[in-house]
């Protein structure tokens, strides 16, 4: 249901204008007037439905509470403060009767650390399905207890077989969604996954996992339209934010990222699939100690496009690969065969990006020989080497426009 779906279509070169698009992308979100703090609410406390908070599985009580809150107008699903509850994998399924549903997570929800509990669904721990007009808030914590999954990952121990780990919290097919003022920690895989959602606001989140925890992306989105991320601190073992196929109208502002793998668009086009990502604005971001800064990555053999993308007002501190477009991405043991087709990358702006690079190669555009990157613009970019040394730029098969000071520059 909520997996990384593949769409296979015939590739064709996408015609793009050589004129750069307006860098001030406006990400329109529908009216959130449904969020009325003045309306009356009925509060449903999980403790009143039998939740124990004693280390045993509280799914039965959570299911009862959800049923009542979902079927009541103005329902509030309450996980009380100073309480910790354990849950095995479960779904919270809509549609709901309420025109304004609130999940107030004030306490802590912990995942089962027994991998056998995920046999029926290796993809997910908690999933919210087809819910509209929902506000998830409360200052509490979702704890994925991911250590057992990391220790058994083939990326950590290469002698082990590769086994799928579940995403911590997934929102699938949800509309008019706010997720705010929460903590997410130690996910089994992705911490937050927005899949096929429309009109999403995410703000004031703290997302953390050890820097060596594999695949623990902070906020991941696929097939999602109109999503705004604001004022989030993300420190994980993988991408702070990752954006893949079918996602459009994204605005991420006031983000603190690192450690981790930076902010990524992609990977796009794996297994010869089509990708469509457009209208992405990343603005006012601090990236520190990450293995990448702002990255666009795609596989050979893919099709479709990644276009109208702005990275601006970004401070880098000791970042490896601060700016990178890689159309030859290959995350597998065997070398990837050379293929003609590629995802077209076009109309990308890098504006007002400063800071330090841990690596000598601070800027790398490794674009396809057959579908070169088009309409790439750099304005006021100044990257220096962390400590002593020089930095370089490598630019292959890229249509590049430079304005203002850009250092290092392509030869």
Short mmCIF file of C-alpha atoms in Angstrom, two decimals:
data_model
loop_
_atom_site.label_atom_id
_atom_site.label_comp_id
_atom_site.label_asym_id
_atom_site.label_seq_id
_atom_site.Cartn_x
_atom_site.Cartn_y
_atom_site.Cartn_z
CA UNK A 1 0.00 0.00 0.00
CA UNK A 2 2.52 2.60 1.10
CA UNK A 3 5.71 1.30 -0.45
CA UNK A 4 8.06 3.08 -2.82
CA UNK A 5 5.85 2.58 -5.88
CA UNK A 6 7.45 2.35 -9.31
CA UNK A 7 5.94 3.95 -12.43
CA UNK A 8 7.35 2.75 -15.72
CA UNK A 9 6.86 4.83 -18.85
CA UNK A 10 8.67 5.56 -22.08
CA UNK A 11 11.33 8.24 -21.75
CA UNK A 12 11.50 11.29 -23.94
CA UNK A 13 13.65 14.36 -23.68
CA UNK A 14 11.71 17.03 -21.79
CA UNK A 15 11.88 20.43 -23.40
CA UNK A 16 12.97 23.08 -20.92
CA UNK A 17 13.45 26.79 -21.26
CA UNK A 18 16.94 28.20 -21.03
CA UNK A 19 15.44 31.14 -19.12
CA UNK A 20 15.71 30.59 -15.40
CA UNK A 21 12.42 30.39 -13.56
CA UNK A 22 11.59 32.79 -10.76
CA UNK A 23 13.69 31.82 -7.75
CA UNK A 24 10.99 32.97 -5.33
CA UNK A 25 8.90 29.82 -5.66
CA UNK A 26 5.51 30.27 -4.07
CA UNK A 27 4.25 27.04 -2.57
CA UNK A 28 0.51 27.42 -2.31
CA UNK A 29 -1.29 25.58 0.46
CA UNK A 30 -5.05 25.29 0.64
CA UNK A 31 -6.93 27.16 3.31
CA UNK A 32 -6.53 25.60 6.74
CA UNK A 33 -9.63 27.36 8.08
CA UNK A 34 -10.92 23.99 9.25
CA UNK A 35 -8.47 24.38 12.15
CA UNK A 36 -10.71 26.28 14.51
CA UNK A 37 -9.38 26.53 18.05
CA UNK A 38 -12.63 28.03 19.23
CA UNK A 39 -14.80 25.00 18.49
CA UNK A 40 -15.79 22.50 21.19
CA UNK A 41 -13.82 19.30 21.56
CA UNK A 42 -14.41 15.91 23.10
CA UNK A 43 -11.26 14.49 24.67
CA UNK A 44 -10.65 10.75 24.55
CA UNK A 45 -7.80 9.70 26.85
CA UNK A 46 -6.14 6.37 26.04
CA UNK A 47 -6.01 5.61 29.79
CA UNK A 48 -9.81 5.72 29.94
CA UNK A 49 -9.92 2.95 27.33
CA UNK A 50 -7.60 0.62 29.18
CA UNK A 51 -4.07 1.71 28.28
CA UNK A 52 -1.66 0.54 30.97
CA UNK A 53 1.64 2.17 30.14
CA UNK A 54 3.38 -0.69 31.94
CA UNK A 55 5.54 -2.01 29.09
CA UNK A 56 2.89 -4.33 27.67
CA UNK A 57 1.28 -3.78 24.27
CA UNK A 58 -1.41 -1.06 24.44
CA UNK A 59 -2.74 -1.44 20.89
CA UNK A 60 -6.20 -2.57 22.02
CA UNK A 61 -6.74 0.58 24.07
CA UNK A 62 -5.34 2.80 21.32
CA UNK A 63 -7.67 1.20 18.75
CA UNK A 64 -10.70 1.81 20.98
CA UNK A 65 -9.65 5.42 21.57
CA UNK A 66 -9.09 6.02 17.87
CA UNK A 67 -12.51 4.59 17.00
CA UNK A 68 -14.23 7.00 19.39
CA UNK A 69 -12.18 10.06 18.42
CA UNK A 70 -12.49 9.35 14.70
CA UNK A 71 -16.26 8.93 14.91
CA UNK A 72 -16.85 12.06 17.02
CA UNK A 73 -17.11 15.65 15.86
CA UNK A 74 -14.14 17.63 17.18
CA UNK A 75 -12.53 14.55 18.68
CA UNK A 76 -9.24 14.79 20.57
CA UNK A 77 -7.17 11.61 20.88
CA UNK A 78 -5.04 12.15 23.99
CA UNK A 79 -1.82 10.42 24.98
CA UNK A 80 -1.25 12.01 28.41
CA UNK A 81 1.93 13.61 29.67
CA UNK A 82 4.48 11.75 31.81
CA UNK A 83 3.28 8.38 30.54
CA UNK A 84 5.01 5.86 28.23
CA UNK A 85 3.09 3.40 26.06
CA UNK A 86 4.33 0.49 23.97
CA UNK A 87 2.76 -0.35 20.63
CA UNK A 88 3.24 -3.11 18.13
CA UNK A 89 2.58 -2.14 14.49
CA UNK A 90 -0.88 -0.69 13.92
CA UNK A 91 -2.95 1.43 11.52
CA UNK A 92 -5.09 4.45 12.34
CA UNK A 93 -7.57 4.39 9.48
CA UNK A 94 -10.01 7.00 8.20
CA UNK A 95 -12.02 8.59 6.87
CA UNK A 96 -13.21 10.12 10.11
CA UNK A 97 -16.47 11.86 10.93
CA UNK A 98 -14.77 14.82 12.54
CA UNK A 99 -14.13 17.95 10.49
CA UNK A 100 -11.26 18.67 12.88
CA UNK A 101 -9.45 15.77 14.52
CA UNK A 102 -6.61 16.35 16.99
CA UNK A 103 -4.02 13.85 18.15
CA UNK A 104 -2.49 15.33 21.26
CA UNK A 105 0.64 13.27 21.91
CA UNK A 106 1.93 14.61 25.23
CA UNK A 107 3.49 11.38 26.48
CA UNK A 108 5.83 8.88 24.80
CA UNK A 109 4.92 6.11 22.39
CA UNK A 110 7.54 3.38 22.01
CA UNK A 111 7.78 0.73 19.32
CA UNK A 112 8.18 -2.96 19.91
CA UNK A 113 11.83 -3.95 19.66
CA UNK A 114 10.95 -7.54 18.67
CA UNK A 115 11.43 -7.95 14.94
CA UNK A 116 8.99 -10.88 14.85
CA UNK A 117 6.19 -8.41 15.64
CA UNK A 118 6.64 -6.95 12.14
CA UNK A 119 6.26 -10.18 10.15
CA UNK A 120 2.84 -9.17 8.77
CA UNK A 121 4.08 -5.76 7.62
CA UNK A 122 7.79 -5.13 7.18
CA UNK A 123 7.10 -1.61 5.87
CA UNK A 124 5.54 0.16 8.84
CA UNK A 125 5.23 0.68 12.56
CA UNK A 126 2.45 3.31 12.83
CA UNK A 127 0.38 4.32 9.78
CA UNK A 128 -2.33 6.96 9.46
CA UNK A 129 -4.46 6.16 6.41
CA UNK A 130 -6.95 8.40 4.54
CA UNK A 131 -7.49 10.93 7.30
CA UNK A 132 -8.46 14.55 6.54
CA UNK A 133 -8.24 17.71 8.64
CA UNK A 134 -5.97 16.28 11.32
CA UNK A 135 -3.65 18.10 13.69
CA UNK A 136 -0.93 15.97 15.35
CA UNK A 137 0.75 17.88 18.17
CA UNK A 138 1.40 17.86 21.90
CA UNK A 139 5.13 17.98 22.69
CA UNK A 140 5.43 14.21 23.11
CA UNK A 141 7.73 11.60 21.57
CA UNK A 142 7.59 8.77 19.05
CA UNK A 143 10.43 6.36 19.83
CA UNK A 144 11.10 3.74 17.14
CA UNK A 145 13.63 1.82 19.27
CA UNK A 146 15.53 1.16 16.08
CA UNK A 147 18.80 -0.18 17.50
CA UNK A 148 17.90 -3.84 16.90
CA UNK A 149 17.20 -3.02 13.24
CA UNK A 150 20.44 -1.07 12.75
CA UNK A 151 22.51 -3.87 14.29
CA UNK A 152 20.99 -6.34 11.82
CA UNK A 153 21.33 -4.11 8.77
CA UNK A 154 23.44 -5.29 5.85
CA UNK A 155 24.74 -1.72 5.61
CA UNK A 156 26.28 -2.12 9.08
CA UNK A 157 27.23 -5.80 8.88
CA UNK A 158 27.84 -6.71 5.25
CA UNK A 159 27.83 -10.43 6.05
CA UNK A 160 24.10 -10.25 6.87
CA UNK A 161 21.32 -10.52 4.29
CA UNK A 162 19.51 -7.27 3.48
CA UNK A 163 16.14 -7.24 5.29
CA UNK A 164 13.61 -4.43 5.10
CA UNK A 165 13.14 -2.32 8.21
CA UNK A 166 9.82 -0.54 8.95
CA UNK A 167 9.29 3.20 8.74
CA UNK A 168 8.38 4.69 12.10
CA UNK A 169 5.42 6.99 11.38
CA UNK A 170 3.72 7.06 7.96
CA UNK A 171 0.92 9.30 6.72
CA UNK A 172 -0.70 7.77 3.63
CA UNK A 173 -3.39 9.44 1.53
CA UNK A 174 -3.98 12.16 4.13
CA UNK A 175 -5.23 15.66 3.31
CA UNK A 176 -5.04 18.92 5.27
CA UNK A 177 -2.55 17.64 7.80
CA UNK A 178 -0.53 19.47 10.45
CA UNK A 179 2.28 17.76 12.36
CA UNK A 180 3.91 20.05 14.94
CA UNK A 181 5.70 20.33 18.26
CA UNK A 182 6.80 16.70 18.55
CA UNK A 183 9.92 14.59 18.91
CA UNK A 184 10.79 11.61 16.75
CA UNK A 185 13.76 9.48 17.75
CA UNK A 186 15.62 6.30 16.82
CA UNK A 187 13.41 5.18 13.94
CA UNK A 188 13.78 1.70 12.57
CA UNK A 189 14.11 3.27 9.11
CA UNK A 190 12.54 6.62 8.08
CA UNK A 191 11.26 8.70 10.99
CA UNK A 192 8.43 10.45 9.12
CA UNK A 193 7.07 9.35 5.74
CA UNK A 194 4.47 11.40 3.86
CA UNK A 195 3.09 9.23 1.05
CA UNK A 196 0.44 10.49 -1.40
CA UNK A 197 -0.63 13.33 0.91
CA UNK A 198 -2.04 16.75 -0.02
CA UNK A 199 -1.69 20.02 1.93
CA UNK A 200 0.73 19.30 4.75
CA UNK A 201 2.34 21.59 7.32
CA UNK A 202 5.23 20.27 9.40
CA UNK A 203 6.78 22.54 12.00
CA UNK A 204 8.73 22.64 15.24
CA UNK A 205 9.96 19.05 15.16
CA UNK A 206 13.06 17.51 16.72
CA UNK A 207 14.16 14.38 14.85
CA UNK A 208 17.18 12.46 16.18
CA UNK A 209 19.07 9.22 15.69
CA UNK A 210 22.77 8.28 15.95
CA UNK A 211 24.91 9.37 13.02
CA UNK A 212 25.77 5.72 12.25
CA UNK A 213 22.15 4.52 12.14
CA UNK A 214 21.46 3.32 8.57
CA UNK A 215 18.59 4.63 6.42
CA UNK A 216 17.12 6.74 9.20
CA UNK A 217 15.93 9.63 7.03
CA UNK A 218 14.34 12.40 9.04
CA UNK A 219 11.44 13.52 6.81
CA UNK A 220 10.76 11.59 3.61
CA UNK A 221 8.10 12.38 1.03
CA UNK A 222 6.72 10.63 -2.03
CA UNK A 223 3.75 11.47 -4.23
CA UNK A 224 2.91 14.42 -1.98
CA UNK A 225 1.63 17.83 -3.07
CA UNK A 226 1.81 21.15 -1.22
CA UNK A 227 4.00 20.44 1.79
CA UNK A 228 5.61 23.04 4.01
CA UNK A 229 8.39 22.21 6.49
CA UNK A 230 9.41 24.89 8.97
CA UNK A 231 11.61 25.28 12.01
CA UNK A 232 12.77 21.67 12.33
CA UNK A 233 15.99 20.26 13.81
CA UNK A 234 17.02 16.98 12.20
CA UNK A 235 20.04 14.93 13.30
CA UNK A 236 20.07 11.38 11.91
CA UNK A 237 22.12 8.75 10.10
CA UNK A 238 20.76 9.50 6.63
CA UNK A 239 19.05 12.33 4.73
CA UNK A 240 17.59 15.06 6.89
CA UNK A 241 14.97 15.59 4.20
CA UNK A 242 14.46 13.34 1.17
CA UNK A 243 12.12 14.06 -1.73
CA UNK A 244 11.28 11.43 -4.32
CA UNK A 245 8.90 10.67 -7.18
CA UNK A 246 5.55 12.38 -7.53
CA UNK A 247 6.24 15.22 -5.11
CA UNK A 248 5.51 18.83 -6.06
CA UNK A 249 5.25 22.20 -4.30
CA UNK A 250 7.66 21.76 -1.39
CA UNK A 251 8.89 24.57 0.82
CA UNK A 252 11.44 23.83 3.56
CA UNK A 253 12.54 26.82 5.64
CA UNK A 254 14.48 27.38 8.85
CA UNK A 255 15.87 23.85 8.97
CA UNK A 256 18.87 22.72 11.02
CA UNK A 257 20.41 19.58 9.51
CA UNK A 258 23.28 17.41 10.72
CA UNK A 259 24.72 14.97 11.31
CA UNK A 260 23.31 12.95 8.45
CA UNK A 261 23.43 12.95 4.66
CA UNK A 262 22.08 16.45 4.04
CA UNK A 263 19.01 17.40 2.02
CA UNK A 264 18.35 15.19 -1.00
CA UNK A 265 16.10 15.19 -4.01
CA UNK A 266 16.12 11.54 -4.99
CA UNK A 267 17.19 9.09 -5.65
CA UNK A 268 15.11 9.38 -8.83
CA UNK A 269 14.54 6.81 -11.55
CA UNK A 270 15.70 3.54 -9.94
CA UNK A 271 15.05 0.36 -11.92
CA UNK A 272 14.30 2.33 -15.11
CA UNK A 273 11.29 4.08 -13.58
CA UNK A 274 9.86 7.52 -14.26
CA UNK A 275 10.29 10.35 -11.77
CA UNK A 276 8.42 13.63 -11.46
CA UNK A 277 9.58 16.17 -8.89
CA UNK A 278 9.01 19.91 -9.26
CA UNK A 279 8.69 23.25 -7.48
CA UNK A 280 10.98 22.75 -4.49
CA UNK A 281 12.27 25.61 -2.34
CA UNK A 282 14.89 25.03 0.37
CA UNK A 283 15.51 28.32 2.18
CA UNK A 284 17.30 29.45 5.36
CA UNK A 285 19.02 26.20 6.27
CA UNK A 286 22.08 25.34 8.36
CA UNK A 287 23.87 22.10 7.45
CA UNK A 288 26.67 20.83 9.68
CA UNK A 289 28.94 17.78 9.63
CA UNK A 290 26.99 15.91 6.97
CA UNK A 291 28.22 13.63 4.18
CA UNK A 292 26.38 15.78 1.62
CA UNK A 293 24.93 19.25 1.61
CA UNK A 294 22.22 19.85 -0.98
CA UNK A 295 22.06 16.94 -3.40
CA UNK A 296 20.10 15.83 -6.45
CA UNK A 297 20.68 12.18 -7.33
CA UNK A 298 19.29 9.98 -10.08
CA UNK A 299 19.98 6.57 -11.58
CA UNK A 300 20.92 5.84 -15.15
CA UNK A 301 18.02 4.40 -17.14
CA UNK A 302 15.36 6.46 -15.41
CA UNK A 303 13.07 8.96 -17.11
CA UNK A 304 10.94 11.97 -16.24
CA UNK A 305 12.21 15.13 -14.60
CA UNK A 306 13.35 17.05 -11.56
CA UNK A 307 12.79 20.74 -12.22
CA UNK A 308 12.18 24.19 -10.72
CA UNK A 309 14.33 23.73 -7.63
CA UNK A 310 15.85 26.45 -5.44
CA UNK A 311 18.49 26.07 -2.73
CA UNK A 312 19.12 29.45 -1.12
CA UNK A 313 20.36 31.16 2.04
CA UNK A 314 22.23 28.07 3.22
CA UNK A 315 25.14 27.95 5.68
CA UNK A 316 27.45 24.92 5.45
CA UNK A 317 29.79 23.87 8.24
CA UNK A 318 32.34 21.10 7.61
CA UNK A 319 30.18 19.43 4.97
CA UNK A 320 31.44 16.76 2.57
CA UNK A 321 30.09 17.33 -0.98
CA UNK A 322 28.30 20.62 -0.20
CA UNK A 323 26.69 20.95 -3.66
CA UNK A 324 26.15 17.92 -5.86
CA UNK A 325 24.09 16.76 -8.82
CA UNK A 326 24.79 13.11 -9.60
CA UNK A 327 22.98 11.53 -12.54
CA UNK A 328 25.14 8.44 -12.21
CA UNK A 329 24.00 7.50 -8.71
CA UNK A 330 24.58 3.78 -8.05
CA UNK A 331 23.80 2.49 -4.56
CA UNK A 332 24.50 -1.22 -5.09
CA UNK A 333 27.32 -3.71 -4.84
CA UNK A 334 27.74 -4.33 -8.57
CA UNK A 335 28.67 -1.51 -10.96
CA UNK A 336 25.69 0.02 -12.74
CA UNK A 337 25.71 -0.51 -16.53
CA UNK A 338 25.78 2.58 -18.70
CA UNK A 339 22.34 3.45 -20.06
CA UNK A 340 21.09 6.06 -22.51
CA UNK A 341 18.01 7.25 -20.67
CA UNK A 342 18.13 9.58 -17.67
CA UNK A 343 15.94 11.78 -15.48
CA UNK A 344 16.09 15.33 -16.89
CA UNK A 345 17.38 17.81 -14.28
CA UNK A 346 16.57 21.42 -15.14
CA UNK A 347 16.01 24.91 -13.74
CA UNK A 348 17.95 24.62 -10.50
CA UNK A 349 19.11 27.73 -8.59
CA UNK A 350 21.87 27.84 -5.95
CA UNK A 351 21.74 31.27 -4.33
CA UNK A 352 23.61 32.71 -1.34
CA UNK A 353 25.31 29.53 -0.15
CA UNK A 354 28.37 29.93 2.07
CA UNK A 355 30.50 27.92 4.46
CA UNK A 356 33.14 25.22 4.63
CA UNK A 357 33.71 21.94 2.82
CA UNK A 358 35.36 18.96 4.47
CA UNK A 359 36.22 17.56 1.03
CA UNK A 360 38.40 19.11 -1.66
CA UNK A 361 35.55 18.79 -4.18
CA UNK A 362 33.01 21.34 -2.95
CA UNK A 363 30.85 21.51 -6.09
CA UNK A 364 30.18 18.52 -8.33
CA UNK A 365 27.84 18.43 -11.29
CA UNK A 366 28.07 14.93 -12.78
CA UNK A 367 25.33 15.13 -15.37
CA UNK A 368 24.23 12.69 -18.05
CA UNK A 369 25.97 12.76 -21.42
CA UNK A 370 22.63 12.21 -23.18
CA UNK A 371 20.32 14.27 -20.91
CA UNK A 372 22.59 17.03 -19.66
CA UNK A 373 21.53 19.27 -16.79
CA UNK A 374 19.84 22.41 -18.15
CA UNK A 375 19.27 25.87 -16.72
CA UNK A 376 21.53 25.52 -13.67
CA UNK A 377 22.22 28.87 -12.00
CA UNK A 378 24.72 29.78 -9.28
CA UNK A 379 24.57 33.15 -7.56
CA UNK A 380 26.72 34.30 -4.67
CA UNK A 381 28.17 30.93 -3.69
CA UNK A 382 31.33 30.96 -1.58
CA UNK A 383 32.70 27.71 -0.16
CA UNK A 384 36.11 27.33 1.46
CA UNK A 385 38.04 24.33 2.77
CA UNK A 386 37.53 23.36 6.39
CA UNK A 387 40.94 23.95 7.94
CA UNK A 388 43.72 24.42 5.40
CA UNK A 389 43.66 23.65 1.72
CA UNK A 390 41.80 24.56 -1.43
CA UNK A 391 38.45 23.57 -2.85
CA UNK A 392 37.54 22.67 -6.41
CA UNK A 393 34.50 22.38 -8.65
CA UNK A 394 33.83 19.64 -11.19
CA UNK A 395 31.24 20.28 -13.89
CA UNK A 396 30.34 17.79 -16.62
CA UNK A 397 27.48 18.07 -19.13
CA UNK A 398 25.82 21.01 -17.44
CA UNK A 399 24.30 24.21 -18.81
CA UNK A 400 25.50 26.64 -16.15
CA UNK A 401 24.92 30.36 -15.55
CA UNK A 402 27.00 32.21 -12.96
CA UNK A 403 26.16 35.56 -11.33
CA UNK A 404 28.04 37.37 -8.60
CA UNK A 405 30.86 35.71 -6.70
CA UNK A 406 30.97 31.93 -7.18
CA UNK A 407 33.87 30.07 -5.60
CA UNK A 408 35.07 27.51 -6.41
CA UNK A 409 34.11 27.89 -10.04
CA UNK A 410 34.01 25.38 -12.86
CA UNK A 411 36.98 25.41 -15.19
#
